[in-house]
Amino acid sequence: NAGVTQTPKFRVLKTGQSMTLLCAQDMNHEYMYWYRQDPGMGLRLIHYSVGEGTTAKGEVPDGYNVSRLKKQNFLLGLESAAPSQTSVYFCASSYVAGEFPDEQFFGPGTRLTVL
Amino acid sequence: GIQVEQSPPDLILQEGANSTLRCNFSDSVNNLQWFHQNPWGQLINLFYIPSGTKQNGRLSATTVATERYSLLYISSSQTTDSGVYFCAVEWVAGTALIFGKGTTLSVSS
């Protein structure tokens, strides 16, 4: 049981390049999330998904797109990277206890630098 | 939106000391979690505690939902306790967590 895994762990991009971050979970969780963490701050939500085939915007969605084609995977895309997207990206997932999601479990993070 | 405030922002302790970290939130919440982010950046779940008290070894947490605060107690601190402690709340049911800015703890031997 690997929990939540993220690929890659590190990446350096040039301004204007594109890339996709992959999040995978093997806990059969319904909900999945992408957050970013900037220096000295807590995490902020980018996008989330309440189930396969669904996505929704979070607090800071601009410049990112997501897809949830399979229940266990949640992809975060940057179409044209900007220096302001330099950050550490965390993926999380949660199960549904009753009607709403429960405790969230986090991946190890992806450190992205945009030059 | 909801405000999540953590105090103190920084804390320096000698090994063996006890400490209390506080999290205040400005509105009713559905869920509350405490995390430890270690020096390598990994986020570790400590407690899922929307109300009541829980204990796990040297750590314990109490959430008083009616008064909108939560406390994290660390007893007999160790150098491995160093890092940033985050409180995060789920404000609207079914949405993501809202994080505080964290408390940075440094424990020296």
mmCIF file of C-alpha atoms in Angstrom:
data_model
loop_
_atom_site.group_PDB
_atom_site.id
_atom_site.type_symbol
_atom_site.label_atom_id
_atom_site.label_comp_id
_atom_site.label_asym_id
_atom_site.label_seq_id
_atom_site.Cartn_x
_atom_site.Cartn_y
_atom_site.Cartn_z
ATOM 1 C CA ASN A 1 0.000 0.000 0.000
ATOM 2 C CA ALA A 2 1.948 2.995 -1.299
ATOM 3 C CA GLY A 3 -0.634 5.605 -0.251
ATOM 4 C CA VAL A 4 -0.375 8.795 -2.316
ATOM 5 C CA THR A 5 2.532 9.055 -4.751
ATOM 6 C CA GLN A 6 3.620 11.946 -6.979
ATOM 7 C CA THR A 7 5.701 12.057 -10.134
ATOM 8 C CA PRO A 8 8.158 13.705 -10.641
ATOM 9 C CA LYS A 9 9.767 14.745 -7.343
ATOM 10 C CA PHE A 10 11.677 17.656 -8.865
ATOM 11 C CA ARG A 11 11.459 19.572 -12.129
ATOM 12 C CA VAL A 12 12.984 22.694 -13.641
ATOM 13 C CA LEU A 13 11.160 24.375 -16.525
ATOM 14 C CA LYS A 14 11.775 27.387 -18.690
ATOM 15 C CA THR A 15 9.087 30.051 -19.003
ATOM 16 C CA GLY A 16 6.512 28.981 -21.571
ATOM 17 C CA GLN A 17 7.170 25.237 -21.344
ATOM 18 C CA SER A 18 4.434 22.819 -20.445
ATOM 19 C CA MET A 19 4.372 19.822 -18.135
ATOM 20 C CA THR A 20 2.071 17.418 -16.330
ATOM 21 C CA LEU A 21 2.314 16.331 -12.705
ATOM 22 C CA LEU A 22 0.905 12.913 -11.877
ATOM 23 C CA CYS A 23 -0.727 11.943 -8.619
ATOM 24 C CA ALA A 24 -1.701 8.356 -7.900
ATOM 25 C CA GLN A 25 -3.430 6.795 -4.889
ATOM 26 C CA ASP A 26 -4.086 3.150 -4.131
ATOM 27 C CA MET A 27 -6.581 3.644 -1.294
ATOM 28 C CA ASN A 28 -9.679 3.755 -3.505
ATOM 29 C CA HIS A 29 -10.399 7.306 -2.347
ATOM 30 C CA GLU A 30 -13.142 9.284 -4.042
ATOM 31 C CA TYR A 31 -11.784 12.779 -3.482
ATOM 32 C CA MET A 32 -8.448 14.056 -4.766
ATOM 33 C CA TYR A 33 -6.840 17.500 -4.472
ATOM 34 C CA TRP A 34 -3.944 19.556 -5.797
ATOM 35 C CA TYR A 35 -2.386 22.199 -3.518
ATOM 36 C CA ARG A 36 0.575 24.511 -3.862
ATOM 37 C CA GLN A 37 2.827 25.681 -1.055
ATOM 38 C CA ASP A 38 4.835 28.873 -1.331
ATOM 39 C CA PRO A 39 7.629 29.863 1.106
ATOM 40 C CA GLY A 40 6.422 30.735 4.587
ATOM 41 C CA MET A 41 2.838 29.880 3.810
ATOM 42 C CA GLY A 42 0.378 27.108 4.286
ATOM 43 C CA LEU A 43 -1.050 25.144 1.389
ATOM 44 C CA ARG A 44 -3.576 26.630 -1.035
ATOM 45 C CA LEU A 45 -5.992 24.608 -3.121
ATOM 46 C CA ILE A 46 -5.600 24.686 -6.918
ATOM 47 C CA HIS A 47 -8.197 22.173 -8.126
ATOM 48 C CA TYR A 48 -9.980 19.185 -6.724
ATOM 49 C CA SER A 49 -12.064 16.226 -7.858
ATOM 50 C CA VAL A 50 -14.988 14.536 -6.152
ATOM 51 C CA GLY A 51 -14.853 11.469 -8.352
ATOM 52 C CA GLU A 52 -13.747 9.981 -11.644
ATOM 53 C CA GLY A 53 -14.507 12.312 -14.540
ATOM 54 C CA THR A 54 -15.199 15.356 -12.350
ATOM 55 C CA THR A 55 -13.067 18.380 -11.479
ATOM 56 C CA ALA A 56 -13.627 21.717 -9.751
ATOM 57 C CA LYS A 57 -11.690 24.925 -9.166
ATOM 58 C CA GLY A 58 -10.099 25.795 -5.886
ATOM 59 C CA GLU A 59 -8.638 29.006 -4.482
ATOM 60 C CA VAL A 60 -5.822 29.530 -7.053
ATOM 61 C CA PRO A 61 -6.786 27.728 -10.308
ATOM 62 C CA ASP A 62 -5.461 30.175 -12.914
ATOM 63 C CA GLY A 63 -2.735 28.784 -15.168
ATOM 64 C CA TYR A 64 -3.520 25.149 -14.323
ATOM 65 C CA ASN A 65 -5.701 22.422 -15.755
ATOM 66 C CA VAL A 66 -6.571 19.027 -14.308
ATOM 67 C CA SER A 67 -8.031 15.716 -15.374
ATOM 68 C CA ARG A 68 -9.365 12.673 -13.511
ATOM 69 C CA LEU A 69 -9.803 10.004 -16.153
ATOM 70 C CA LYS A 70 -9.233 7.169 -13.693
ATOM 71 C CA LYS A 71 -10.299 7.078 -10.065
ATOM 72 C CA GLN A 72 -6.775 6.436 -8.832
ATOM 73 C CA ASN A 73 -5.060 9.209 -10.842
ATOM 74 C CA PHE A 74 -5.298 13.001 -10.756
ATOM 75 C CA LEU A 75 -3.204 14.974 -13.260
ATOM 76 C CA LEU A 76 -2.178 18.619 -12.933
ATOM 77 C CA GLY A 77 -1.119 20.407 -16.120
ATOM 78 C CA LEU A 78 0.735 23.633 -16.725
ATOM 79 C CA GLU A 79 0.224 24.681 -20.346
ATOM 80 C CA SER A 80 2.618 27.638 -20.351
ATOM 81 C CA ALA A 81 4.713 27.797 -17.199
ATOM 82 C CA ALA A 82 5.448 31.143 -15.540
ATOM 83 C CA PRO A 83 7.970 32.025 -12.799
ATOM 84 C CA SER A 84 5.022 32.689 -10.449
ATOM 85 C CA GLN A 85 4.267 28.966 -10.613
ATOM 86 C CA THR A 86 7.542 28.116 -8.911
ATOM 87 C CA SER A 87 6.316 26.264 -5.850
ATOM 88 C CA VAL A 88 6.000 22.925 -4.132
ATOM 89 C CA TYR A 89 2.941 21.015 -5.289
ATOM 90 C CA PHE A 90 1.142 18.546 -3.050
ATOM 91 C CA CYS A 91 -1.500 16.067 -3.993
ATOM 92 C CA ALA A 92 -3.954 14.669 -1.459
ATOM 93 C CA SER A 93 -6.818 12.229 -1.356
ATOM 94 C CA SER A 94 -9.630 11.432 1.038
ATOM 95 C CA TYR A 95 -12.308 8.841 1.512
ATOM 96 C CA VAL A 96 -15.952 9.617 2.003
ATOM 97 C CA ALA A 97 -17.338 8.880 5.447
ATOM 98 C CA GLY A 98 -21.070 9.211 5.189
ATOM 99 C CA GLU A 99 -21.993 12.107 2.959
ATOM 100 C CA PHE A 100 -18.794 14.172 2.957
ATOM 101 C CA PRO A 101 -15.038 13.580 2.647
ATOM 102 C CA ASP A 102 -13.045 12.684 5.707
ATOM 103 C CA GLU A 103 -9.374 12.882 6.664
ATOM 104 C CA GLN A 104 -6.997 13.889 3.852
ATOM 105 C CA PHE A 105 -3.746 12.055 3.120
ATOM 106 C CA PHE A 106 -0.900 13.818 1.345
ATOM 107 C CA GLY A 107 1.758 12.809 -1.147
ATOM 108 C CA PRO A 108 5.472 13.690 -0.758
ATOM 109 C CA GLY A 109 5.308 16.777 -2.988
ATOM 110 C CA THR A 110 6.829 17.932 -6.282
ATOM 111 C CA ARG A 111 9.287 20.809 -6.223
ATOM 112 C CA LEU A 112 8.893 22.858 -9.413
ATOM 113 C CA THR A 113 11.133 25.729 -10.477
ATOM 114 C CA VAL A 114 10.266 27.898 -13.463
ATOM 115 C CA LEU A 115 13.146 29.994 -14.807
ATOM 116 C CA GLY B 1 -13.930 33.494 3.842
ATOM 117 C CA ILE B 2 -12.823 31.740 6.970
ATOM 118 C CA GLN B 3 -9.663 32.846 8.786
ATOM 119 C CA VAL B 4 -7.313 30.309 10.342
ATOM 120 C CA GLU B 5 -4.752 31.767 12.706
ATOM 121 C CA GLN B 6 -1.978 29.847 14.398
ATOM 122 C CA SER B 7 0.138 30.919 17.328
ATOM 123 C CA PRO B 8 2.904 31.323 18.091
ATOM 124 C CA PRO B 9 4.469 31.706 14.629
ATOM 125 C CA ASP B 10 7.833 30.490 15.933
ATOM 126 C CA LEU B 11 8.826 28.424 18.954
ATOM 127 C CA ILE B 12 12.275 27.454 20.207
ATOM 128 C CA LEU B 13 12.567 24.728 22.824
ATOM 129 C CA GLN B 14 15.171 22.725 24.650
ATOM 130 C CA GLU B 15 14.820 18.982 24.339
ATOM 131 C CA GLY B 16 12.488 17.656 27.016
ATOM 132 C CA ALA B 17 10.329 20.778 27.258
ATOM 133 C CA ASN B 18 6.566 20.828 26.760
ATOM 134 C CA SER B 19 4.663 23.147 24.437
ATOM 135 C CA THR B 20 1.170 24.135 23.354
ATOM 136 C CA LEU B 21 0.302 25.294 19.858
ATOM 137 C CA ARG B 22 -2.975 27.048 19.185
ATOM 138 C CA CYS B 23 -5.263 27.279 16.163
ATOM 139 C CA ASN B 24 -8.162 29.756 16.075
ATOM 140 C CA PHE B 25 -10.749 29.769 13.308
ATOM 141 C CA SER B 26 -13.346 32.384 12.540
ATOM 142 C CA ASP B 27 -16.349 30.253 11.583
ATOM 143 C CA SER B 28 -17.879 26.858 12.207
ATOM 144 C CA VAL B 29 -15.968 24.013 10.586
ATOM 145 C CA ASN B 30 -16.784 20.467 9.615
ATOM 146 C CA ASN B 31 -13.337 18.993 10.031
ATOM 147 C CA LEU B 32 -9.978 19.953 11.482
ATOM 148 C CA GLN B 33 -6.598 18.326 10.957
ATOM 149 C CA TRP B 34 -3.142 18.886 12.433
ATOM 150 C CA PHE B 35 -0.064 18.187 10.293
ATOM 151 C CA HIS B 36 3.665 18.134 10.890
ATOM 152 C CA GLN B 37 5.845 19.185 7.968
ATOM 153 C CA ASN B 38 9.323 17.835 8.609
ATOM 154 C CA PRO B 39 12.540 19.536 7.446
ATOM 155 C CA TRP B 40 12.413 17.445 4.247
ATOM 156 C CA GLY B 41 9.034 18.912 3.347
ATOM 157 C CA GLN B 42 6.938 15.822 3.979
ATOM 158 C CA LEU B 43 3.457 16.416 5.403
ATOM 159 C CA ILE B 44 2.539 13.976 8.131
ATOM 160 C CA ASN B 45 -0.989 13.587 9.449
ATOM 161 C CA LEU B 46 -1.031 14.009 13.213
ATOM 162 C CA PHE B 47 -4.688 14.256 14.130
ATOM 163 C CA TYR B 48 -8.065 14.352 12.501
ATOM 164 C CA ILE B 49 -10.018 16.091 15.233
ATOM 165 C CA PRO B 50 -13.196 18.047 14.418
ATOM 166 C CA SER B 51 -14.053 17.972 18.139
ATOM 167 C CA GLY B 52 -12.945 16.418 21.398
ATOM 168 C CA THR B 53 -9.545 15.194 22.528
ATOM 169 C CA LYS B 54 -7.161 12.643 21.056
ATOM 170 C CA GLN B 55 -3.768 11.397 22.139
ATOM 171 C CA ASN B 56 -0.974 9.680 20.245
ATOM 172 C CA GLY B 57 2.145 9.053 22.293
ATOM 173 C CA ARG B 58 3.694 12.359 23.343
ATOM 174 C CA LEU B 59 1.240 14.355 21.259
ATOM 175 C CA SER B 60 -2.329 15.195 22.053
ATOM 176 C CA ALA B 61 -4.912 17.551 20.583
ATOM 177 C CA THR B 62 -8.118 19.149 21.743
ATOM 178 C CA THR B 63 -10.707 20.926 19.615
ATOM 179 C CA VAL B 64 -13.440 23.025 21.179
ATOM 180 C CA ALA B 65 -15.640 23.569 18.146
ATOM 181 C CA THR B 66 -18.156 25.799 19.941
ATOM 182 C CA GLU B 67 -15.373 28.231 20.873
ATOM 183 C CA ARG B 68 -13.593 27.858 17.534
ATOM 184 C CA TYR B 69 -10.133 26.784 18.578
ATOM 185 C CA SER B 70 -7.897 23.756 18.703
ATOM 186 C CA LEU B 71 -4.761 23.053 20.732
ATOM 187 C CA LEU B 72 -1.857 20.742 19.979
ATOM 188 C CA TYR B 73 0.222 19.619 22.967
ATOM 189 C CA ILE B 74 3.749 18.293 22.587
ATOM 190 C CA SER B 75 5.272 16.792 25.707
ATOM 191 C CA SER B 76 8.914 15.913 26.337
ATOM 192 C CA SER B 77 9.923 17.394 22.995
ATOM 193 C CA GLN B 78 12.645 15.767 20.906
ATOM 194 C CA THR B 79 14.834 17.142 18.127
ATOM 195 C CA THR B 80 12.832 15.083 15.648
ATOM 196 C CA ASP B 81 9.775 17.168 16.546
ATOM 197 C CA SER B 82 11.330 20.134 14.725
ATOM 198 C CA GLY B 83 9.502 21.417 11.677
ATOM 199 C CA VAL B 84 6.336 23.315 10.878
ATOM 200 C CA TYR B 85 2.988 22.414 12.422
ATOM 201 C CA PHE B 86 -0.096 23.253 10.395
ATOM 202 C CA CYS B 87 -3.699 23.417 11.406
ATOM 203 C CA ALA B 88 -6.201 23.014 8.550
ATOM 204 C CA VAL B 89 -9.980 23.224 8.588
ATOM 205 C CA GLU B 90 -12.724 22.155 6.254
ATOM 206 C CA TRP B 91 -15.041 25.135 6.243
ATOM 207 C CA VAL B 92 -17.717 24.105 3.786
ATOM 208 C CA ALA B 93 -18.592 20.438 3.830
ATOM 209 C CA GLY B 94 -17.252 18.556 0.865
ATOM 210 C CA THR B 95 -14.529 21.015 -0.077
ATOM 211 C CA ALA B 96 -10.837 21.218 0.571
ATOM 212 C CA LEU B 97 -8.853 22.202 3.620
ATOM 213 C CA ILE B 98 -7.994 25.793 4.497
ATOM 214 C CA PHE B 99 -4.541 25.962 6.054
ATOM 215 C CA GLY B 100 -3.137 28.293 8.658
ATOM 216 C CA LYS B 101 0.346 29.726 8.151
ATOM 217 C CA GLY B 102 1.887 27.291 10.591
ATOM 218 C CA THR B 103 4.025 27.293 13.722
ATOM 219 C CA THR B 104 7.740 26.685 13.173
ATOM 220 C CA LEU B 105 9.168 24.601 16.008
ATOM 221 C CA SER B 106 12.879 24.228 16.635
ATOM 222 C CA VAL B 107 13.998 21.759 19.292
ATOM 223 C CA SER B 108 17.650 21.780 20.299
ATOM 224 C CA SER B 109 19.564 19.179 22.275
#
